[in-house]
PDB file of C-alpha atoms in Angstrom:
ATOM      1  CA  MET A   2      65.967  33.333  76.223  1.00 58.00           C
ATOM      2  CA  TYR A   3      64.491  29.889  75.425  1.00 60.00           C
ATOM      3  CA  ARG A   4      62.747  31.199  72.326  1.00 65.00           C
ATOM      4  CA  PHE A   5      65.927  32.893  71.043  1.00 69.00           C
ATOM      5  CA  ILE A   6      67.964  29.699  71.488  1.00 66.00           C
ATOM      6  CA  LYS A   7      65.256  27.598  69.828  1.00 65.00           C
ATOM      7  CA  VAL A   8      65.086  29.860  66.757  1.00 70.00           C
ATOM      8  CA  LEU A   9      68.870  29.883  66.458  1.00 70.00           C
ATOM      9  CA  VAL A  10      69.199  26.077  66.740  1.00 67.00           C
ATOM     10  CA  LYS A  11      66.381  25.501  64.203  1.00 68.00           C
ATOM     11  CA  LYS A  12      68.235  27.650  61.668  1.00 73.00           C
ATOM     12  CA  ILE A  13      71.460  25.685  62.065  1.00 74.00           C
ATOM     13  CA  VAL A  14      70.390  22.087  62.750  1.00 71.00           C
ATOM     14  CA  PRO A  15      68.345  19.960  60.281  1.00 73.00           C
ATOM     15  CA  HIS A  16      64.801  19.244  61.527  1.00 67.00           C
ATOM     16  CA  LYS A  17      65.015  15.424  61.641  1.00 70.00           C
ATOM     17  CA  PHE A  18      68.432  15.481  63.336  1.00 74.00           C
ATOM     18  CA  LEU A  19      67.106  17.922  65.925  1.00 71.00           C
ATOM     19  CA  PHE A  20      64.111  15.679  66.707  1.00 67.00           C
ATOM     20  CA  GLN A  21      66.279  12.600  67.095  1.00 70.00           C
ATOM     21  CA  ASN A  22      68.877  14.339  69.275  1.00 70.00           C
ATOM     22  CA  GLU A  23      66.638  16.697  71.220  1.00 71.00           C
ATOM     23  CA  PRO A  24      67.623  15.269  74.648  1.00 69.00           C
ATOM     24  CA  LEU A  25      71.268  16.113  73.917  1.00 72.00           C
ATOM     25  CA  PHE A  26      70.425  19.723  73.019  1.00 73.00           C
ATOM     26  CA  ARG A  27      68.174  20.081  76.087  1.00 73.00           C
ATOM     27  CA  GLN A  28      71.144  19.293  78.365  1.00 76.00           C
ATOM     28  CA  PHE A  29      72.217  22.919  77.901  1.00 76.00           C
ATOM     29  CA  LEU A  30      68.996  24.104  79.607  1.00 77.00           C
ATOM     30  CA  VAL A  31      69.463  21.999  82.744  1.00 78.00           C
ATOM     31  CA  PRO A  32      71.718  24.434  84.661  1.00 81.00           C
ATOM     32  CA  VAL A  33      69.355  27.350  83.996  1.00 82.00           C
ATOM     33  CA  TYR A  34      66.190  25.626  85.285  1.00 84.00           C
ATOM     34  CA  LYS A  35      67.499  23.060  87.804  1.00 88.00           C
ATOM     35  CA  GLY A  36      65.792  23.247  91.203  1.00 90.00           C
ATOM     36  CA  SER A  37      63.291  21.439  93.382  1.00 91.00           C
ATOM     37  CA  SER A  38      60.019  23.401  93.206  1.00 92.00           C
ATOM     38  CA  TYR A  39      58.430  21.389  90.364  1.00 91.00           C
ATOM     39  CA  GLN A  40      58.764  17.868  88.999  1.00 94.00           C
ATOM     40  CA  CYS A  41      57.937  16.524  85.542  1.00 93.00           C
ATOM     41  CA  ASN A  42      55.863  13.334  85.751  1.00 93.00           C
ATOM     42  CA  ILE A  43      57.325  12.075  82.462  1.00 91.00           C
ATOM     43  CA  CYS A  44      61.106  12.363  82.901  1.00 90.00           C
ATOM     44  CA  GLY A  45      61.042  12.655  86.714  1.00 91.00           C
ATOM     45  CA  LYS A  46      63.423  15.644  86.730  1.00 90.00           C
ATOM     46  CA  LYS A  47      62.975  18.472  89.251  1.00 92.00           C
ATOM     47  CA  TRP A  48      63.031  22.135  88.272  1.00 93.00           C
ATOM     48  CA  ARG A  49      63.113  25.616  89.745  1.00 92.00           C
ATOM     49  CA  LYS A  50      60.447  26.392  87.139  1.00 90.00           C
ATOM     50  CA  PHE A  51      59.160  25.126  83.795  1.00 91.00           C
ATOM     51  CA  ILE A  52      59.749  27.071  80.582  1.00 88.00           C
ATOM     52  CA  SER A  53      56.871  29.440  79.887  1.00 88.00           C
ATOM     53  CA  LEU A  54      55.935  29.244  76.205  1.00 84.00           C
ATOM     54  CA  PRO A  55      54.986  32.344  74.197  1.00 80.00           C
ATOM     55  CA  GLY A  56      51.479  33.491  75.059  1.00 77.00           C
ATOM     56  CA  GLY A  57      51.917  32.269  78.629  1.00 72.00           C
ATOM     57  CA  ASN A  58      49.355  29.483  78.227  1.00 82.00           C
ATOM     58  CA  ASP A  59      51.648  26.479  78.438  1.00 88.00           C
ATOM     59  CA  LEU A  60      54.668  25.222  80.340  1.00 91.00           C
ATOM     60  CA  LEU A  61      57.455  23.094  78.870  1.00 89.00           C
ATOM     61  CA  CYS A  62      59.738  20.688  80.731  1.00 91.00           C
ATOM     62  CA  PRO A  63      63.344  21.829  80.139  1.00 89.00           C
ATOM     63  CA  TYR A  64      64.653  18.241  79.980  1.00 88.00           C
ATOM     64  CA  CYS A  65      62.138  16.114  78.060  1.00 88.00           C
ATOM     65  CA  GLY A  66      60.242  18.906  76.290  1.00 87.00           C
ATOM     66  CA  SER A  67      56.827  17.753  77.491  1.00 91.00           C
ATOM     67  CA  ARG A  68      53.980  20.243  77.457  1.00 90.00           C
ATOM     68  CA  SER A  69      51.229  20.489  80.066  1.00 91.00           C
ATOM     69  CA  ARG A  70      48.781  18.448  77.965  1.00 89.00           C
ATOM     70  CA  THR A  71      51.398  15.709  77.487  1.00 91.00           C
ATOM     71  CA  ARG A  72      52.020  15.480  81.228  1.00 93.00           C
ATOM     72  CA  ARG A  73      48.247  15.361  81.797  1.00 91.00           C
ATOM     73  CA  LEU A  74      47.922  12.535  79.237  1.00 91.00           C
ATOM     74  CA  SER A  75      50.722  10.583  80.914  1.00 92.00           C
ATOM     75  CA  ARG A  76      48.989  10.952  84.274  1.00 92.00           C
ATOM     76  CA  LEU A  77      45.648   9.780  82.845  1.00 90.00           C
ATOM     77  CA  LEU A  78      47.226   6.721  81.228  1.00 89.00           C
ATOM     78  CA  LYS A  79      48.873   5.724  84.503  1.00 89.00           C
ATOM     79  CA  GLU A  80      45.752   6.374  86.630  1.00 90.00           C
ATOM     80  CA  ARG A  81      43.630   4.178  84.351  1.00 88.00           C
ATOM     81  CA  ASN A  82      46.309   1.489  84.054  1.00 89.00           C
ATOM     82  CA  ALA A  83      45.868   1.881  80.299  1.00 90.00           C
ATOM     83  CA  LEU A  84      49.444   1.069  79.332  1.00 91.00           C
ATOM     84  CA  ARG A  85      48.959  -2.653  78.831  1.00 91.00           C
ATOM     85  CA  GLY A  86      48.788  -5.124  75.965  1.00 94.00           C
ATOM     86  CA  ASN A  87      48.934  -3.482  72.534  1.00 95.00           C
ATOM     87  CA  VAL A  88      48.991   0.336  72.556  1.00 93.00           C
ATOM     88  CA  LEU A  89      48.395   2.370  69.375  1.00 93.00           C
ATOM     89  CA  HIS A  90      49.518   6.008  69.596  1.00 91.00           C
ATOM     90  CA  PHE A  91      48.789   8.544  66.840  1.00 89.00           C
ATOM     91  CA  SER A  92      51.329  11.358  66.337  1.00 84.00           C
ATOM     92  CA  PRO A  93      53.015  10.961  69.718  1.00 85.00           C
ATOM     93  CA  SER A  94      54.847  13.790  71.408  1.00 83.00           C
ATOM     94  CA  ARG A  95      58.584  13.211  71.377  1.00 82.00           C
ATOM     95  CA  SER A  96      58.720  12.868  75.158  1.00 84.00           C
ATOM     96  CA  LEU A  97      56.088  10.089  75.238  1.00 85.00           C
ATOM     97  CA  TYR A  98      57.550   8.388  72.163  1.00 82.00           C
ATOM     98  CA  ARG A  99      60.904   8.129  73.926  1.00 83.00           C
ATOM     99  CA  LEU A 100      59.325   6.969  77.186  1.00 84.00           C
ATOM    100  CA  PHE A 101      56.903   4.401  75.718  1.00 85.00           C
ATOM    101  CA  GLY A 102      59.355   3.160  73.096  1.00 77.00           C
ATOM    102  CA  GLN A 103      61.631   1.712  75.779  1.00 76.00           C
ATOM    103  CA  PRO A 104      61.267  -1.980  76.611  1.00 72.00           C
ATOM    104  CA  SER A 105      58.178  -2.328  78.777  1.00 78.00           C
ATOM    105  CA  GLU A 106      55.224  -4.507  79.724  1.00 86.00           C
ATOM    106  CA  PHE A 107      53.189  -3.391  76.695  1.00 91.00           C
ATOM    107  CA  VAL A 108      53.719  -3.412  72.925  1.00 89.00           C
ATOM    108  CA  TYR A 109      53.909   0.143  71.598  1.00 87.00           C
ATOM    109  CA  PHE A 110      52.788   1.061  68.072  1.00 86.00           C
ATOM    110  CA  SER A 111      53.597   4.710  67.354  1.00 81.00           C
ATOM    111  CA  THR A 112      52.309   6.169  64.114  1.00 83.00           C
ATOM    112  CA  ASP A 113      52.485   9.399  62.169  1.00 80.00           C
ATOM    113  CA  PHE A 114      50.877   9.748  58.756  1.00 66.00           C
ATOM    114  CA  GLU A 115      52.608  12.928  57.565  1.00 65.00           C
ATOM    115  CA  ASP A 116      56.136  12.291  58.903  1.00 60.00           C
ATOM    116  CA  GLU A 117      56.028  15.264  61.285  1.00 59.00           C
ATOM    117  CA  PHE A 118      56.614  13.280  64.484  1.00 63.00           C
ATOM    118  CA  LEU A 119      58.943  10.513  65.600  1.00 67.00           C
ATOM    119  CA  ALA A 120      57.079   7.259  64.984  1.00 63.00           C
ATOM    120  CA  ASP A 121      57.670   3.664  63.934  1.00 75.00           C
ATOM    121  CA  HIS A 122      54.657   3.250  61.610  1.00 74.00           C
ATOM    122  CA  ARG A 123      52.820   5.269  58.988  1.00 86.00           C
ATOM    123  CA  ILE A 124      49.104   4.605  59.378  1.00 84.00           C
ATOM    124  CA  ASP A 125      46.121   6.404  57.859  1.00 89.00           C
ATOM    125  CA  ILE A 126      43.642   6.842  60.716  1.00 90.00           C
ATOM    126  CA  THR A 127      40.734   6.519  58.262  1.00 92.00           C
ATOM    127  CA  ALA A 128      41.993   3.102  57.067  1.00 93.00           C
ATOM    128  CA  ILE A 129      43.947   1.479  59.889  1.00 93.00           C
ATOM    129  CA  ASP A 130      45.899  -1.457  58.516  1.00 93.00           C
ATOM    130  CA  PHE A 131      45.519  -3.753  61.531  1.00 94.00           C
ATOM    131  CA  PRO A 132      43.010  -6.505  62.253  1.00 96.00           C
ATOM    132  CA  SER A 133      39.864  -5.805  64.254  1.00 96.00           C
ATOM    133  CA  GLU A 134      40.120  -5.826  68.059  1.00 95.00           C
ATOM    134  CA  LYS A 135      43.937  -5.630  68.030  1.00 96.00           C
ATOM    135  CA  PHE A 136      44.534  -2.844  70.565  1.00 95.00           C
ATOM    136  CA  ASP A 137      43.969  -2.598  74.303  1.00 95.00           C
ATOM    137  CA  THR A 138      44.600   1.156  74.306  1.00 93.00           C
ATOM    138  CA  ILE A 139      44.478   3.776  71.574  1.00 93.00           C
ATOM    139  CA  ILE A 140      45.856   7.260  72.152  1.00 91.00           C
ATOM    140  CA  CYS A 141      44.406   9.832  69.781  1.00 90.00           C
ATOM    141  CA  TYR A 142      45.320  13.106  71.465  1.00 86.00           C
ATOM    142  CA  HIS A 143      44.777  16.317  69.472  1.00 83.00           C
ATOM    143  CA  ILE A 144      44.438  14.422  66.178  1.00 82.00           C
ATOM    144  CA  LEU A 145      40.796  14.253  65.055  1.00 83.00           C
ATOM    145  CA  GLU A 146      40.463  18.020  64.603  1.00 83.00           C
ATOM    146  CA  HIS A 147      42.888  17.643  61.673  1.00 81.00           C
ATOM    147  CA  ILE A 148      40.970  14.799  59.986  1.00 84.00           C
ATOM    148  CA  ILE A 149      38.349  15.681  57.368  1.00 88.00           C
ATOM    149  CA  GLU A 150      36.743  12.224  57.478  1.00 88.00           C
ATOM    150  CA  ASP A 151      36.600  12.184  61.273  1.00 87.00           C
ATOM    151  CA  LYS A 152      33.562   9.860  61.488  1.00 90.00           C
ATOM    152  CA  GLN A 153      35.358   7.306  59.335  1.00 92.00           C
ATOM    153  CA  ALA A 154      38.432   7.667  61.577  1.00 91.00           C
ATOM    154  CA  MET A 155      36.331   7.109  64.719  1.00 90.00           C
ATOM    155  CA  GLY A 156      34.824   4.012  63.114  1.00 93.00           C
ATOM    156  CA  GLU A 157      38.314   2.666  62.465  1.00 94.00           C
ATOM    157  CA  LEU A 158      39.394   3.398  66.040  1.00 93.00           C
ATOM    158  CA  PHE A 159      36.359   1.502  67.308  1.00 93.00           C
ATOM    159  CA  ARG A 160      37.028  -1.398  64.911  1.00 95.00           C
ATOM    160  CA  VAL A 161      40.640  -2.003  66.007  1.00 96.00           C
ATOM    161  CA  LEU A 162      39.902  -1.507  69.728  1.00 95.00           C
ATOM    162  CA  LYS A 163      39.326  -4.573  71.906  1.00 95.00           C
ATOM    163  CA  ASN A 164      35.940  -4.789  73.623  1.00 92.00           C
ATOM    164  CA  ASP A 165      37.409  -3.944  77.028  1.00 90.00           C
ATOM    165  CA  GLY A 166      39.919  -1.396  75.667  1.00 91.00           C
ATOM    166  CA  TYR A 167      40.496   2.315  76.206  1.00 87.00           C
ATOM    167  CA  VAL A 168      40.547   5.146  73.702  1.00 89.00           C
ATOM    168  CA  LEU A 169      42.006   8.357  75.034  1.00 87.00           C
ATOM    169  CA  CYS A 170      40.821  10.960  72.592  1.00 84.00           C
ATOM    170  CA  ARG A 171      40.988  14.683  73.107  1.00 82.00           C
ATOM    171  CA  HIS A 172      40.716  17.710  70.886  1.00 74.00           C
ATOM    172  CA  PRO A 173      40.940  21.446  71.517  1.00 70.00           C
ATOM    173  CA  THR A 174      37.746  23.354  72.126  1.00 62.00           C
ATOM    174  CA  LYS A 175      36.852  27.000  71.888  1.00 55.00           C
ATOM    175  CA  LYS A 176      35.124  28.862  74.663  1.00 54.00           C
ATOM    176  CA  ALA A 177      31.504  29.139  73.651  1.00 46.00           C
ATOM    177  CA  LYS A 178      28.152  30.005  75.111  1.00 48.00           C
ATOM    178  CA  PHE A 179      25.915  26.991  75.531  1.00 46.00           C
ATOM    179  CA  THR A 180      22.215  26.987  74.917  1.00 46.00           C
ATOM    180  CA  LYS A 181      20.081  24.751  77.054  1.00 42.00           C
ATOM    181  CA  ILE A 182      18.785  21.902  74.940  1.00 43.00           C
ATOM    182  CA  ILE A 183      15.271  20.839  75.784  1.00 44.00           C
ATOM    183  CA  PRO A 184      14.368  17.333  74.590  1.00 45.00           C
ATOM    184  CA  SER A 185      11.315  17.060  72.383  1.00 39.00           C
ATOM    185  CA  PRO A 186       8.303  15.463  74.044  1.00 46.00           C
ATOM    186  CA  THR A 187       8.001  11.738  73.426  1.00 44.00           C
ATOM    187  CA  LYS A 188       4.947  10.150  71.918  1.00 40.00           C
ATOM    188  CA  PRO A 189       3.029   7.640  73.976  1.00 44.00           C
ATOM    189  CA  GLY A 190       4.502   4.200  73.447  1.00 44.00           C
ATOM    190  CA  ASP A 191       7.980   5.475  72.560  1.00 40.00           C
TER     191      ASP A 191
END
């Protein structure tokens, strides 16, 4: 049912308008999923169940639209007390953009280079237009796998990060067989 409604709404409603008004549209899902078995750690709402996405590998919050990885990221940020000072967030999920963009104890810089996400800045991750050591926390979640010059991007992340700052960086991985790596013998005096 969720997928049918989503396809129908996307055909009728312009993309940007849908992004900006997503919470309003999600209100229609509340009666279907309302309950007390599960709770979203982003919006705090309780549900009978989360929405199972096609493929069955992910669960979506009916109210804020957060995915499992977004809820995991939110938990990690809170556990590490990483939401402090200046926070730079690349291509934020809509649920975190709305949450972090509210007045808070930290300064939030959301950015999206290709205008596919809700964000306040347009920053090229390979040439970050901020001074060195500006940010206390940088969130780069599922971004670097899309960057051709990823080493240059990592250098920029390191440059704008404060010495005692956090970078939360994650990318998808494929299941693979690992070969044991045996270090080469060292020469005497090395």
